[in-house]
Tab-separated table of C-alpha atoms in Angstrom:
chain	number	residue	atom	x	y	z
A	1	MET	CA	10.744	-5.449	7.441
A	2	ARG	CA	10.246	-3.176	4.463
A	3	ILE	CA	7.445	-0.788	3.730
A	4	PRO	CA	5.545	-1.684	0.562
A	5	ILE	CA	5.422	1.039	-2.071
A	6	LEU	CA	2.449	0.782	-4.432
A	7	LYS	CA	2.556	2.090	-7.965
A	8	LEU	CA	-0.755	3.480	-9.145
A	9	GLY	CA	-0.452	4.979	-12.595
A	10	LYS	CA	2.085	7.784	-12.358
A	11	TYR	CA	1.939	7.927	-8.607
A	12	LEU	CA	3.424	6.001	-5.749
A	13	LEU	CA	1.394	5.292	-2.649
A	14	VAL	CA	2.861	4.478	0.713
A	15	SER	CA	0.985	3.815	3.897
A	16	ILE	CA	3.077	3.626	7.026
A	17	GLN	CA	0.917	1.697	9.428
A	18	TRP	CA	3.257	0.863	12.254
A	19	GLU	CA	5.931	2.751	14.137
A	20	LEU	CA	9.150	2.735	12.176
A	21	ASP	CA	12.413	1.631	13.647
A	22	ASP	CA	15.541	3.371	12.415
A	23	GLN	CA	16.607	0.599	10.066
A	24	THR	CA	13.182	0.338	8.446
A	25	ALA	CA	13.046	4.111	7.991
A	26	LEU	CA	16.397	4.171	6.198
A	27	GLN	CA	15.412	1.189	4.075
A	28	PHE	CA	12.197	2.984	3.164
A	29	GLN	CA	14.143	6.082	2.148
A	30	GLU	CA	16.346	4.015	-0.138
A	31	ASP	CA	13.440	1.980	-1.566
A	32	LEU	CA	11.326	5.054	-2.290
A	33	LEU	CA	14.067	6.925	-4.140
A	34	GLN	CA	14.879	3.789	-6.118
A	35	MET	CA	11.221	3.336	-6.985
A	36	ILE	CA	10.816	6.988	-8.083
A	37	HIS	CA	13.787	6.463	-10.354
A	38	GLN	CA	12.532	3.161	-11.771
A	39	THR	CA	8.954	4.240	-12.366
A	40	ASN	CA	9.425	7.899	-13.318
A	41	ALA	CA	6.782	8.681	-10.728
A	42	GLY	CA	5.407	12.214	-10.887
A	43	GLY	CA	4.199	12.202	-7.328
A	44	VAL	CA	4.187	10.319	-4.066
A	45	VAL	CA	1.545	10.131	-1.358
A	46	ILE	CA	2.819	9.073	2.041
A	47	ASP	CA	0.055	8.317	4.496
A	48	ILE	CA	0.994	8.396	8.162
A	49	THR	CA	-2.491	8.283	9.675
A	50	SER	CA	-1.546	5.340	11.865
A	51	ILE	CA	1.521	7.035	13.291
A	52	ASP	CA	0.810	8.861	16.515
A	53	PHE	CA	4.352	9.173	17.744
A	54	ILE	CA	7.442	10.208	15.882
A	55	ASP	CA	10.963	10.568	17.240
A	56	SER	CA	13.628	12.961	16.042
A	57	PHE	CA	15.453	10.392	13.918
A	58	ILE	CA	12.343	9.245	12.046
A	59	ALA	CA	11.211	12.857	11.644
A	60	LYS	CA	14.549	13.722	10.077
A	61	VAL	CA	14.440	10.728	7.730
A	62	LEU	CA	10.934	11.759	6.698
A	63	GLY	CA	12.022	15.349	6.097
A	64	ASP	CA	15.010	14.109	4.102
A	65	VAL	CA	13.018	11.733	1.957
A	66	ILE	CA	10.650	14.565	1.009
A	67	GLU	CA	13.560	16.806	0.010
A	68	MET	CA	15.260	14.030	-1.921
A	69	SER	CA	12.061	13.092	-3.760
A	70	LYS	CA	11.654	16.712	-4.792
A	71	LEU	CA	15.211	16.784	-6.083
A	72	MET	CA	14.323	13.794	-8.207
A	73	GLY	CA	11.294	15.611	-9.605
A	74	ALA	CA	8.492	13.924	-7.670
A	75	LYS	CA	5.942	15.916	-5.733
A	76	VAL	CA	5.200	14.625	-2.259
A	77	VAL	CA	1.953	14.794	-0.334
A	78	ILE	CA	1.927	13.741	3.304
A	79	THR	CA	-1.467	12.659	4.553
A	80	GLY	CA	-2.991	11.983	7.929
A	81	ILE	CA	-0.583	13.885	10.163
A	82	GLN	CA	-1.896	13.421	13.693
A	83	PRO	CA	-1.779	16.279	16.234
A	84	PRO	CA	1.131	14.847	18.307
A	85	VAL	CA	3.118	14.274	15.126
A	86	ALA	CA	2.477	17.832	13.948
A	87	ILE	CA	3.652	19.109	17.328
A	88	THR	CA	6.796	16.977	17.262
A	89	LEU	CA	7.679	18.015	13.717
A	90	LEU	CA	7.364	21.679	14.654
A	91	GLU	CA	9.297	21.309	17.886
A	92	LEU	CA	12.093	19.527	16.067
A	93	GLY	CA	12.219	22.273	13.481
A	94	ILE	CA	11.472	19.880	10.635
A	95	ARG	CA	10.236	22.270	7.983
A	96	LEU	CA	7.365	21.020	5.927
A	97	ASP	CA	6.611	24.538	4.617
A	98	ASP	CA	6.296	23.693	0.997
A	99	VAL	CA	5.096	20.151	1.416
A	100	MET	CA	1.524	19.460	0.446
A	101	THR	CA	-0.597	17.796	3.074
A	102	ALA	CA	-4.056	16.271	3.049
A	103	ILE	CA	-6.380	14.525	5.436
A	104	ASP	CA	-6.263	11.075	3.851
A	105	LEU	CA	-4.861	9.028	0.998
A	106	GLU	CA	-7.756	9.786	-1.324
A	107	ASN	CA	-7.560	13.539	-0.803
A	108	GLY	CA	-3.794	13.377	-1.130
A	109	LEU	CA	-4.088	11.696	-4.499
A	110	ASP	CA	-6.671	14.277	-5.612
A	111	LYS	CA	-4.351	17.088	-4.566
A	112	LEU	CA	-1.483	15.541	-6.475
A	113	GLN	CA	-3.603	15.196	-9.605
A	114	GLN	CA	-4.736	18.824	-9.367
A	115	GLU	CA	-1.198	19.963	-8.785
A	116	LEU	CA	0.094	18.088	-11.778
A	117	GLY	CA	-2.830	19.394	-13.830
A	118	GLU	CA	-4.713	16.205	-14.533
B	1	MET	CA	5.050	-8.206	10.383
B	2	ARG	CA	1.689	-7.138	9.012
B	3	ILE	CA	0.721	-6.261	5.482
B	4	PRO	CA	-0.502	-2.688	5.152
B	5	ILE	CA	-3.986	-2.278	3.718
B	6	LEU	CA	-4.594	1.071	2.026
B	7	LYS	CA	-8.009	2.636	1.822
B	8	LEU	CA	-8.571	4.600	-1.361
B	9	GLY	CA	-12.118	5.879	-1.594
B	10	LYS	CA	-14.421	2.864	-1.521
B	11	TYR	CA	-11.644	0.454	-2.309
B	12	LEU	CA	-8.910	-1.270	-0.403
B	13	LEU	CA	-5.502	-1.753	-1.950
B	14	VAL	CA	-3.008	-4.353	-0.853
B	15	SER	CA	0.386	-5.002	-2.334
B	16	ILE	CA	2.116	-8.146	-1.137
B	17	GLN	CA	5.748	-7.483	-1.893
B	18	TRP	CA	7.545	-10.237	-0.043
B	19	GLU	CA	6.967	-13.936	0.422
B	20	LEU	CA	4.428	-14.489	3.152
B	21	ASP	CA	5.068	-16.754	6.069
B	22	ASP	CA	2.085	-18.642	7.466
B	23	GLN	CA	1.570	-16.338	10.426
B	24	THR	CA	1.669	-13.174	8.301
B	25	ALA	CA	-0.784	-14.708	5.830
B	26	LEU	CA	-3.294	-15.511	8.572
B	27	GLN	CA	-2.845	-12.073	10.114
B	28	PHE	CA	-3.471	-10.530	6.688
B	29	GLN	CA	-6.660	-12.549	6.296
B	30	GLU	CA	-7.927	-11.302	9.634
B	31	ASP	CA	-6.849	-7.693	9.003
B	32	LEU	CA	-8.430	-7.552	5.565
B	33	LEU	CA	-11.804	-8.893	6.686
B	34	GLN	CA	-11.768	-6.509	9.635
B	35	MET	CA	-10.922	-3.601	7.338
B	36	ILE	CA	-13.703	-4.500	4.855
B	37	HIS	CA	-16.110	-4.475	7.760
B	38	GLN	CA	-14.846	-1.165	9.183
B	39	THR	CA	-14.704	0.730	5.905
B	40	ASN	CA	-17.668	-0.775	4.043
B	41	ALA	CA	-15.299	-1.340	1.154
B	42	GLY	CA	-16.972	-2.213	-2.131
B	43	GLY	CA	-13.890	-3.810	-3.585
B	44	VAL	CA	-10.367	-4.972	-2.883
B	45	VAL	CA	-7.352	-5.107	-5.171
B	46	ILE	CA	-4.633	-7.511	-4.062
B	47	ASP	CA	-1.430	-7.118	-6.035
B	48	ILE	CA	0.950	-10.074	-5.951
B	49	THR	CA	3.324	-9.002	-8.724
B	50	SER	CA	6.316	-9.474	-6.458
B	51	ILE	CA	5.374	-13.015	-5.481
B	52	ASP	CA	7.004	-15.604	-7.706
B	53	PHE	CA	6.544	-18.584	-5.456
B	54	ILE	CA	3.502	-19.663	-3.530
B	55	ASP	CA	3.127	-22.758	-1.358
B	56	SER	CA	-0.034	-24.726	-0.735
B	57	PHE	CA	-0.775	-23.083	2.613
B	58	ILE	CA	-0.461	-19.523	1.339
B	59	ALA	CA	-2.451	-20.428	-1.779
B	60	LYS	CA	-5.234	-21.781	0.412
B	61	VAL	CA	-5.247	-18.698	2.631
B	62	LEU	CA	-5.429	-16.513	-0.483
B	63	GLY	CA	-8.296	-18.574	-1.909
B	64	ASP	CA	-10.086	-18.385	1.442
B	65	VAL	CA	-9.651	-14.637	1.842
B	66	ILE	CA	-11.178	-14.094	-1.607
B	67	GLU	CA	-14.187	-16.253	-0.743
B	68	MET	CA	-14.618	-14.574	2.629
B	69	SER	CA	-14.376	-11.087	1.135
B	70	LYS	CA	-17.087	-12.019	-1.347
B	71	LEU	CA	-19.293	-13.261	1.459
B	72	MET	CA	-18.867	-9.862	3.071
B	73	GLY	CA	-19.929	-8.161	-0.151
B	74	ALA	CA	-16.580	-6.922	-1.437
B	75	LYS	CA	-15.407	-7.726	-4.945
B	76	VAL	CA	-11.819	-8.884	-5.202
B	77	VAL	CA	-9.381	-8.359	-8.046
B	78	ILE	CA	-6.059	-10.174	-7.953
B	79	THR	CA	-3.366	-8.476	-9.987
B	80	GLY	CA	0.070	-9.443	-11.212
B	81	ILE	CA	-0.169	-13.236	-10.996
B	82	GLN	CA	3.176	-14.527	-12.249
B	83	PRO	CA	3.411	-17.685	-14.397
B	84	PRO	CA	4.798	-19.963	-11.647
B	85	VAL	CA	2.082	-18.757	-9.268
B	86	ALA	CA	-0.613	-19.414	-11.877
B	87	ILE	CA	0.778	-22.922	-12.355
B	88	THR	CA	0.879	-23.608	-8.615
B	89	LEU	CA	-2.661	-22.349	-8.084
B	90	LEU	CA	-3.953	-24.612	-10.832
B	91	GLU	CA	-1.981	-27.618	-9.654
B	92	LEU	CA	-3.270	-27.163	-6.133
B	93	GLY	CA	-6.818	-26.965	-7.399
B	94	ILE	CA	-7.312	-23.475	-5.962
B	95	ARG	CA	-10.239	-22.262	-8.024
B	96	LEU	CA	-10.089	-18.646	-9.035
B	97	ASP	CA	-12.823	-19.140	-11.674
B	98	ASP	CA	-14.928	-16.209	-10.795
B	99	VAL	CA	-12.191	-13.995	-9.438
B	100	MET	CA	-11.322	-10.959	-11.494
B	101	THR	CA	-7.687	-10.610	-12.417
B	102	ALA	CA	-5.655	-7.844	-14.010
B	103	ILE	CA	-2.094	-7.177	-14.989
B	104	ASP	CA	-1.337	-4.484	-12.426
B	105	LEU	CA	-2.782	-2.406	-9.611
B	106	GLU	CA	-3.986	0.369	-11.906
B	107	ASN	CA	-5.807	-1.983	-14.261
B	108	GLY	CA	-7.214	-3.850	-11.296
B	109	LEU	CA	-8.673	-0.652	-9.901
B	110	ASP	CA	-10.115	0.239	-13.315
B	111	LYS	CA	-11.716	-3.183	-13.559
B	112	LEU	CA	-13.236	-2.806	-10.129
B	113	GLN	CA	-14.653	0.615	-11.009
B	114	GLN	CA	-16.162	-0.722	-14.224
B	115	GLU	CA	-17.584	-3.725	-12.416
B	116	LEU	CA	-19.182	-1.555	-9.750
B	117	GLY	CA	-20.484	0.756	-12.444
B	118	GLU	CA	-18.578	3.932	-11.646
């Protein structure tokens, strides 16, 4: 199973709607970076509203993919972080200090557009 | 496997990026109608750019889901129909006469916004 990545103008949209297994998470990481490269995406919104549990491996992959996307020049907004996920991320020491967050996909896209001055 | 359905404002976005098996197609039909109901979506964009082969069952399910969405009051735009898919749809007699189409997700969303007068 792979996670679909949607291209909308200069942005990529991803909605993770089911718990990720390790293989799917790694595949997603690879696919997203490839897609940023191919499309010259200026920003990415990753919506995790449907995720209410995250383990340390998935949290690390998520943290990594944000860092890597930044290195490639794409801003990342994470949307819909549920309370248990926020707690887990903090407990695991996954730093999302300078990651933009928003309540849902729409607000995430707005934030990205503001950030990129459009 | 289920196909993620993204809610963006009043619209739903779906990108079908891998060939559908029968079960996934039926699940998608159910999920989409459920989601239209839950979100009061005014329109749906279904992107099938990545699909370059469609069999008669999947074509029928796609035709049905468009009709059903309309019945529920949501306009549907299909984007990224590839030549072999267009040929198959025609050969199978799947009528997409009054379905809006567009070249990609972005244009599909634009079309929907124009159509709904926004």
